[in-house]
Tab-separated table of N, CA and C and ligand atoms in Angstrom:
chain	number	residue	atom	x	y	z
E	232	MET	N	-28.691	-15.915	8.982
E	232	MET	CA	-28.442	-15.403	10.240
E	232	MET	C	-28.831	-16.419	11.322
E	233	ALA	N	-27.936	-16.732	12.264
E	233	ALA	CA	-28.325	-17.655	13.364
E	233	ALA	C	-29.225	-17.048	14.280
E	234	GLU	N	-30.133	-17.830	14.866
E	234	GLU	CA	-31.180	-17.336	15.778
E	234	GLU	C	-30.604	-17.081	17.222
E	235	GLU	N	-30.884	-16.005	17.834
E	235	GLU	CA	-30.393	-15.663	19.113
E	235	GLU	C	-30.922	-16.538	20.091
E	236	THR	N	-30.268	-16.752	21.194
E	236	THR	CA	-30.730	-17.529	22.365
E	236	THR	C	-30.799	-16.651	23.608
E	237	ILE	N	-31.180	-17.317	24.610
E	237	ILE	CA	-31.354	-16.583	25.954
E	237	ILE	C	-29.906	-15.946	26.375
E	238	PHE	N	-28.840	-16.398	25.779
E	238	PHE	CA	-27.541	-15.889	26.186
E	238	PHE	C	-27.237	-14.492	25.601
E	239	SER	N	-28.039	-14.242	24.425
E	239	SER	CA	-27.903	-12.869	23.966
E	239	SER	C	-28.535	-11.864	24.831
E	240	LYS	N	-29.584	-12.279	25.374
E	240	LYS	CA	-30.421	-11.430	26.368
E	240	LYS	C	-29.592	-11.323	27.735
E	241	ILE	N	-28.761	-12.206	28.064
E	241	ILE	CA	-28.008	-12.151	29.347
E	241	ILE	C	-26.787	-11.069	28.927
E	242	ILE	N	-26.258	-11.199	27.751
E	242	ILE	CA	-25.070	-10.320	27.350
E	242	ILE	C	-25.682	-8.785	27.464
E	243	ARG	N	-26.949	-8.515	26.930
E	243	ARG	CA	-27.367	-7.276	26.902
E	243	ARG	C	-28.131	-6.922	28.166
E	244	LYS	N	-28.051	-7.832	29.094
E	244	LYS	CA	-28.704	-7.635	30.536
E	244	LYS	C	-30.147	-7.487	30.352
E	245	GLU	N	-30.854	-8.042	29.443
E	245	GLU	CA	-32.201	-8.006	29.527
E	245	GLU	C	-32.965	-9.041	30.398
E	246	ILE	N	-32.163	-9.961	30.832
E	246	ILE	CA	-32.676	-11.010	31.737
E	246	ILE	C	-31.480	-11.164	32.827
E	247	PRO	N	-31.935	-11.447	34.055
E	247	PRO	CA	-30.914	-11.555	35.122
E	247	PRO	C	-29.976	-12.704	35.058
E	248	ALA	N	-28.881	-12.559	35.443
E	248	ALA	CA	-27.701	-13.580	35.479
E	248	ALA	C	-26.609	-12.990	36.429
E	249	GLU	N	-25.997	-13.947	37.021
E	249	GLU	CA	-24.706	-13.464	37.723
E	249	GLU	C	-23.589	-13.314	36.985
E	250	ILE	N	-23.577	-12.049	36.383
E	250	ILE	CA	-22.378	-11.856	35.446
E	250	ILE	C	-21.167	-11.565	36.239
E	251	LEU	N	-20.128	-12.276	36.003
E	251	LEU	CA	-18.862	-12.157	36.745
E	251	LEU	C	-17.728	-11.262	36.035
E	252	TYR	N	-18.010	-11.244	34.580
E	252	TYR	CA	-17.056	-10.557	33.835
E	252	TYR	C	-17.711	-10.111	32.548
E	253	GLN	N	-17.415	-9.049	32.027
E	253	GLN	CA	-17.837	-8.593	30.687
E	253	GLN	C	-16.811	-7.606	30.107
E	254	ASP	N	-16.482	-7.912	28.892
E	254	ASP	CA	-15.747	-6.899	28.099
E	254	ASP	C	-16.279	-6.778	26.667
E	255	ASP	N	-15.518	-6.077	25.845
E	255	ASP	CA	-15.951	-5.922	24.515
E	255	ASP	C	-16.300	-7.254	23.659
E	256	LEU	N	-15.484	-8.314	24.042
E	256	LEU	CA	-15.557	-9.575	23.302
E	256	LEU	C	-16.339	-10.679	24.000
E	257	VAL	N	-16.272	-10.698	25.302
E	257	VAL	CA	-16.757	-11.891	25.925
E	257	VAL	C	-17.581	-11.502	27.212
E	258	THR	N	-18.419	-12.505	27.687
E	258	THR	CA	-19.225	-12.325	28.907
E	258	THR	C	-19.129	-13.636	29.625
E	259	ALA	N	-19.037	-13.565	31.020
E	259	ALA	CA	-18.930	-14.798	31.888
E	259	ALA	C	-20.113	-14.646	32.880
E	260	PHE	N	-20.769	-15.704	33.045
E	260	PHE	CA	-21.754	-15.665	34.178
E	260	PHE	C	-21.949	-17.146	34.648
E	261	ARG	N	-22.548	-17.135	35.888
E	261	ARG	CA	-22.625	-18.368	36.709
E	261	ARG	C	-23.769	-19.320	36.028
E	262	ASP	N	-23.483	-20.604	35.795
E	262	ASP	CA	-24.411	-21.565	35.207
E	262	ASP	C	-25.589	-21.508	36.190
E	263	ILE	N	-26.905	-21.550	35.668
E	263	ILE	CA	-28.017	-21.492	36.404
E	263	ILE	C	-28.316	-22.830	37.166
E	264	ASN	N	-27.714	-23.816	36.656
E	264	ASN	CA	-27.956	-25.250	37.180
E	264	ASN	C	-26.578	-25.810	37.396
E	265	PRO	N	-25.921	-25.384	38.443
E	265	PRO	CA	-24.317	-25.851	38.615
E	265	PRO	C	-24.147	-27.148	38.707
E	266	ALA	N	-23.138	-27.745	37.957
E	266	ALA	CA	-22.689	-29.195	38.056
E	266	ALA	C	-21.495	-29.321	38.922
E	267	ALA	N	-21.099	-28.188	39.584
E	267	ALA	CA	-19.845	-28.323	40.417
E	267	ALA	C	-19.882	-26.961	41.319
E	268	PRO	N	-19.197	-27.079	42.460
E	268	PRO	CA	-19.105	-25.725	43.313
E	268	PRO	C	-18.909	-24.432	42.518
E	269	SER	N	-17.958	-24.466	41.465
E	269	SER	CA	-17.856	-23.452	40.656
E	269	SER	C	-18.202	-24.041	39.189
E	270	HIS	N	-19.173	-23.170	38.696
E	270	HIS	CA	-19.689	-23.598	37.273
E	270	HIS	C	-19.900	-22.343	36.568
E	271	ILE	N	-19.070	-21.938	35.726
E	271	ILE	CA	-19.243	-20.585	35.113
E	271	ILE	C	-19.193	-20.790	33.658
E	272	LEU	N	-20.043	-20.061	32.875
E	272	LEU	CA	-20.100	-20.088	31.371
E	272	LEU	C	-19.366	-18.878	30.767
E	273	ILE	N	-18.596	-19.013	29.735
E	273	ILE	CA	-17.763	-17.878	29.242
E	273	ILE	C	-18.226	-17.920	27.812
E	274	ILE	N	-18.746	-16.777	27.259
E	274	ILE	CA	-19.270	-16.887	25.960
E	274	ILE	C	-18.797	-15.684	25.170
E	275	PRO	N	-18.651	-15.774	23.836
E	275	PRO	CA	-18.508	-14.650	22.981
E	275	PRO	C	-19.649	-13.772	22.967
E	276	ASN	N	-19.490	-12.367	22.933
E	276	ASN	CA	-20.558	-11.663	22.897
E	276	ASN	C	-21.157	-11.641	21.400
E	277	LYS	N	-20.398	-12.212	20.414
E	277	LYS	CA	-20.859	-12.250	19.058
E	277	LYS	C	-21.601	-13.553	19.073
E	278	LEU	N	-22.776	-13.735	18.358
E	278	LEU	CA	-23.389	-14.971	18.202
E	278	LEU	C	-22.629	-15.921	17.246
E	279	ILE	N	-22.009	-16.926	17.892
E	279	ILE	CA	-21.436	-18.043	17.237
E	279	ILE	C	-22.071	-19.097	17.606
E	280	PRO	N	-22.923	-19.868	16.749
E	280	PRO	CA	-23.815	-20.899	17.374
E	280	PRO	C	-23.073	-22.016	17.993
E	281	THR	N	-22.150	-22.405	17.368
E	281	THR	CA	-21.313	-23.787	17.785
E	281	THR	C	-19.938	-23.797	17.508
E	282	ALA	N	-19.228	-24.626	18.101
E	282	ALA	CA	-17.835	-24.757	17.825
E	282	ALA	C	-17.539	-24.930	16.239
E	283	ALA	N	-18.473	-25.502	15.647
E	283	ALA	CA	-18.423	-25.951	14.102
E	283	ALA	C	-18.620	-24.700	13.330
E	284	ASP	N	-18.966	-23.638	13.810
E	284	ASP	CA	-19.044	-22.276	13.326
E	284	ASP	C	-18.021	-21.309	13.424
E	285	VAL	N	-16.885	-21.598	13.989
E	285	VAL	CA	-15.934	-20.609	14.390
E	285	VAL	C	-15.159	-20.302	13.048
E	286	GLU	N	-14.857	-19.049	12.915
E	286	GLU	CA	-13.947	-18.558	11.653
E	286	GLU	C	-12.666	-17.887	12.120
E	287	SER	N	-11.730	-17.792	11.166
E	287	SER	CA	-10.524	-17.191	11.526
E	287	SER	C	-10.556	-15.909	12.137
E	288	GLU	N	-11.657	-15.171	11.718
E	288	GLU	CA	-11.865	-13.867	12.344
E	288	GLU	C	-12.201	-13.865	13.772
E	289	ASP	N	-12.496	-15.021	14.300
E	289	ASP	CA	-12.994	-15.190	15.760
E	289	ASP	C	-11.722	-15.531	16.589
E	290	GLU	N	-10.589	-15.498	15.976
E	290	GLU	CA	-9.407	-15.970	16.898
E	290	GLU	C	-9.077	-15.252	18.098
E	291	VAL	N	-9.222	-13.972	18.105
E	291	VAL	CA	-8.873	-13.221	19.252
E	291	VAL	C	-10.002	-13.474	20.296
E	292	THR	N	-11.189	-13.489	19.809
E	292	THR	CA	-12.376	-13.708	20.809
E	292	THR	C	-12.268	-15.139	21.459
E	293	LEU	N	-11.884	-16.080	20.535
E	293	LEU	CA	-11.867	-17.509	21.320
E	293	LEU	C	-10.603	-17.554	22.093
E	294	GLY	N	-9.551	-16.813	21.937
E	294	GLY	CA	-8.402	-16.812	22.879
E	294	GLY	C	-8.744	-16.098	24.183
E	295	ARG	N	-9.687	-15.216	23.904
E	295	ARG	CA	-10.126	-14.405	25.200
E	295	ARG	C	-10.867	-15.224	26.119
E	296	LEU	N	-11.584	-16.296	25.592
E	296	LEU	CA	-12.271	-17.250	26.426
E	296	LEU	C	-11.344	-17.886	27.445
E	297	PHE	N	-10.180	-18.289	26.941
E	297	PHE	CA	-9.261	-18.953	27.733
E	297	PHE	C	-8.603	-18.146	28.883
E	298	ILE	N	-8.407	-16.879	28.396
E	298	ILE	CA	-7.733	-15.892	29.247
E	298	ILE	C	-8.631	-15.577	30.442
E	299	VAL	N	-9.928	-15.293	30.171
E	299	VAL	CA	-10.860	-15.067	31.063
E	299	VAL	C	-11.168	-16.301	32.057
E	300	ALA	N	-11.199	-17.446	31.466
E	300	ALA	CA	-11.270	-18.736	32.237
E	300	ALA	C	-10.168	-18.844	33.199
E	301	ARG	N	-9.063	-18.602	32.816
E	301	ARG	CA	-7.879	-18.513	33.768
E	301	ARG	C	-8.025	-17.606	34.913
E	302	LYS	N	-8.496	-16.279	34.433
E	302	LYS	CA	-8.552	-15.230	35.598
E	302	LYS	C	-9.602	-15.671	36.673
E	303	LEU	N	-10.789	-16.231	35.995
E	303	LEU	CA	-11.935	-16.543	36.829
E	303	LEU	C	-11.649	-17.677	37.597
E	304	ALA	N	-10.817	-18.708	37.221
E	304	ALA	CA	-10.405	-19.801	38.049
E	304	ALA	C	-9.576	-19.338	39.250
E	305	GLU	N	-8.825	-18.422	38.934
E	305	GLU	CA	-7.995	-17.839	40.065
E	305	GLU	C	-8.978	-17.176	41.097
E	306	GLN	N	-9.882	-16.319	40.492
E	306	GLN	CA	-10.922	-15.665	41.423
E	306	GLN	C	-11.654	-16.548	42.267
E	307	GLU	N	-11.979	-17.780	41.773
E	307	GLU	CA	-12.668	-18.739	42.494
E	307	GLU	C	-11.966	-19.544	43.324
E	308	GLY	N	-10.669	-19.457	43.288
E	308	GLY	CA	-9.737	-20.288	44.170
E	308	GLY	C	-9.610	-21.598	43.758
E	309	ILE	N	-9.764	-21.814	42.497
E	309	ILE	CA	-9.620	-23.282	41.990
E	309	ILE	C	-8.502	-23.512	41.054
E	310	ALA	N	-7.619	-22.315	40.863
E	310	ALA	CA	-6.456	-22.417	40.031
E	310	ALA	C	-5.460	-23.472	40.414
E	311	GLU	N	-5.199	-23.612	41.631
E	311	GLU	CA	-4.354	-24.634	42.103
E	311	GLU	C	-4.840	-26.065	42.034
E	312	SER	N	-5.928	-26.194	42.469
E	312	SER	CA	-6.472	-27.493	42.501
E	312	SER	C	-6.833	-28.040	41.096
E	313	GLY	N	-7.186	-27.098	40.260
E	313	GLY	CA	-7.502	-27.523	39.037
E	313	GLY	C	-8.950	-27.495	38.573
E	314	TYR	N	-9.168	-27.589	37.272
E	314	TYR	CA	-10.657	-27.428	36.765
E	314	TYR	C	-10.762	-28.102	35.439
E	315	ARG	N	-11.940	-28.047	34.842
E	315	ARG	CA	-12.290	-28.537	33.561
E	315	ARG	C	-12.840	-27.540	32.715
E	316	LEU	N	-12.397	-27.349	31.462
E	316	LEU	CA	-13.007	-26.516	30.577
E	316	LEU	C	-13.731	-27.351	29.390
E	317	ILE	N	-14.980	-27.088	29.218
E	317	ILE	CA	-15.908	-27.982	28.208
E	317	ILE	C	-16.441	-26.998	27.228
E	318	VAL	N	-16.406	-27.459	25.940
E	318	VAL	CA	-17.233	-26.796	24.893
E	318	VAL	C	-18.040	-27.973	24.252
E	319	ASN	N	-19.300	-28.003	24.478
E	319	ASN	CA	-20.158	-29.071	23.833
E	319	ASN	C	-20.523	-28.643	22.343
E	320	CYS	N	-20.467	-29.569	21.496
E	320	CYS	CA	-20.926	-29.174	20.062
E	320	CYS	C	-22.014	-30.039	19.555
E	321	LYS	N	-23.196	-29.321	19.233
E	321	LYS	CA	-24.227	-29.956	18.493
E	321	LYS	C	-24.822	-31.212	19.234
E	322	GLN	N	-25.676	-31.990	18.475
E	322	GLN	CA	-26.441	-33.087	19.088
E	322	GLN	C	-25.659	-34.053	19.896
E	323	ASP	N	-24.660	-34.755	19.297
E	323	ASP	CA	-23.799	-35.701	19.856
E	323	ASP	C	-22.983	-35.240	20.978
E	324	GLY	N	-22.650	-33.850	21.037
E	324	GLY	CA	-21.847	-33.263	22.052
E	324	GLY	C	-22.901	-32.733	23.132
E	325	ARG	N	-24.152	-32.942	23.041
E	325	ARG	CA	-25.201	-32.598	23.903
E	325	ARG	C	-25.362	-31.106	24.249
E	326	GLN	N	-25.108	-30.444	23.186
E	326	GLN	CA	-25.110	-28.858	23.229
E	326	GLN	C	-26.601	-28.615	23.418
E	327	GLU	N	-26.847	-27.765	24.417
E	327	GLU	CA	-28.329	-27.297	24.603
E	327	GLU	C	-28.673	-25.957	24.074
E	328	VAL	N	-27.687	-25.130	24.380
E	328	VAL	CA	-27.755	-23.680	23.970
E	328	VAL	C	-27.021	-23.418	22.842
E	329	TYR	N	-27.547	-22.920	21.655
E	329	TYR	CA	-26.729	-22.758	20.394
E	329	TYR	C	-26.306	-21.302	20.456
E	330	HIS	N	-25.377	-21.061	21.408
E	330	HIS	CA	-24.596	-19.893	21.392
E	330	HIS	C	-23.292	-20.364	22.047
E	331	LEU	N	-22.301	-20.505	21.221
E	331	LEU	CA	-21.113	-21.188	21.658
E	331	LEU	C	-20.641	-20.799	23.222
E	332	HIS	N	-20.439	-21.684	24.000
E	332	HIS	CA	-19.878	-21.295	25.405
E	332	HIS	C	-18.922	-22.354	25.943
E	333	MET	N	-18.049	-21.701	26.841
E	333	MET	CA	-17.036	-22.615	27.386
E	333	MET	C	-17.543	-22.798	29.007
E	334	HIS	N	-17.670	-24.022	29.327
E	334	HIS	CA	-17.996	-24.328	30.842
E	334	HIS	C	-16.684	-24.229	31.579
E	335	LEU	N	-16.702	-23.593	32.606
E	335	LEU	CA	-15.609	-23.683	33.621
E	335	LEU	C	-16.166	-24.339	34.874
E	336	LEU	N	-15.576	-25.572	35.184
E	336	LEU	CA	-16.041	-26.420	36.327
E	336	LEU	C	-14.928	-26.673	37.200
E	337	GLY	N	-15.205	-26.545	38.403
E	337	GLY	CA	-14.304	-26.937	39.440
E	337	GLY	C	-14.722	-26.869	40.872
E	338	GLY	N	-13.846	-27.063	41.798
E	338	GLY	CA	-14.170	-26.952	43.207
E	338	GLY	C	-14.351	-28.371	43.695
E	339	ARG	N	-14.312	-29.339	42.943
E	339	ARG	CA	-14.316	-30.756	43.222
E	339	ARG	C	-13.517	-31.517	42.410
E	340	ASP	N	-13.339	-32.861	42.506
E	340	ASP	CA	-12.733	-33.633	41.602
E	340	ASP	C	-13.831	-33.930	40.485
E	341	MET	N	-13.412	-33.519	39.221
E	341	MET	CA	-14.405	-33.582	38.261
E	341	MET	C	-14.707	-35.127	37.615
E	342	GLY	N	-14.015	-36.059	38.038
E	342	GLY	CA	-14.172	-37.329	37.574
E	342	GLY	C	-13.534	-37.675	36.227
E	343	PHE	N	-13.947	-38.786	35.633
E	343	PHE	CA	-13.461	-39.049	34.281
E	343	PHE	C	-13.897	-38.088	33.316
E	344	MET	N	-13.199	-37.895	32.179
E	344	MET	CA	-13.606	-36.871	31.367
E	344	MET	C	-14.815	-37.264	30.615
E	345	VAL	N	-15.209	-38.510	30.156
E	345	VAL	CA	-16.456	-38.761	29.485
E	345	VAL	C	-16.949	-40.111	30.066
E	346	ASN	N	-18.160	-40.330	29.891
E	346	ASN	CA	-18.657	-41.725	30.058
E	346	ASN	C	-18.401	-42.447	28.806
E	347	ARG	N	-18.041	-43.720	29.056
E	347	ARG	CA	-17.883	-44.544	27.861
E	347	ARG	C	-19.102	-44.814	27.103
E	348	LYS	N	-20.186	-44.711	27.811
E	348	LYS	CA	-21.390	-44.888	27.001
E	348	LYS	C	-22.393	-43.745	27.539
E	349	PRO	N	-23.278	-43.368	26.542
E	349	PRO	CA	-24.226	-42.368	26.909
E	349	PRO	C	-25.231	-42.857	28.023
N	489	LIG	P1	-24.721	-26.922	27.001
N	489	LIG	O1	-25.344	-28.322	27.294
N	489	LIG	O2	-23.066	-27.091	26.911
N	489	LIG	O3	-25.420	-26.154	25.790
N	489	LIG	O4	-24.958	-26.232	28.376
N	489	LIG	C1	-25.896	-24.997	28.464
N	489	LIG	C2	-25.742	-24.656	29.888
N	489	LIG	O5	-26.514	-23.416	29.984
N	489	LIG	C3	-26.419	-25.549	30.911
N	489	LIG	O6	-25.326	-25.970	31.897
N	489	LIG	C4	-27.412	-24.667	31.559
N	489	LIG	O7	-27.582	-25.000	32.966
N	489	LIG	C5	-26.928	-23.353	31.343
N	489	LIG	N1	-28.147	-22.294	31.206
N	489	LIG	C6	-29.381	-22.395	30.513
N	489	LIG	N2	-30.033	-21.243	30.681
N	489	LIG	C7	-29.293	-20.414	31.487
N	489	LIG	C8	-29.535	-19.188	31.978
N	489	LIG	N3	-30.382	-18.392	31.817
N	489	LIG	N4	-28.467	-18.659	32.958
N	489	LIG	C9	-27.383	-19.476	33.316
N	489	LIG	N5	-27.161	-20.646	32.651
N	489	LIG	C10	-28.103	-21.013	31.827
C-alpha cells in the first residue's frame, strides 16, 4: 500500500485548500506556492503515487484530469492564450508529492518547456 500524502487530507477536506472542483474521481485546488498567475493541481482521488504507477483501470480517472484541466482553464480565462500541463515523475522529474498530480499553469508566457541543464 502506498503511503498517503498531504493531498489525501486535502481530498477529505481535513486540511484547508482552495478547492475549485471535486467529483467522484478527481479533485482540483490551487497550488500553495504558485509558479504562475493560474497554478492549479488536479489529482485523482485514488492514491496513485506516480505516473509510473498508473494501471489500465485508471484510464477513466486519468482522462478526467484532462477534461477538468480544460474546464478550469476556461474558468480561469486562459483557454484562449494557452497554458501548460505538467506531470512530474519521481526523482529526476523532481516530483515532491507522491500522489500523482497534473499542474495547470498559465496566465503568462510559460517559457521554454525544460531547462537544458538542471
Ligand atoms: P511536484 O513537484 O510536481 O510534486 O509538485 C508538488 C506541488 O504541490 C508544488 O507545486 C507545491 O507547491 C504543491 N503543494 C504542496 N503542498 C501543498 C498544499 N498543502 N496545498 C497546495 N499545494 C501544495
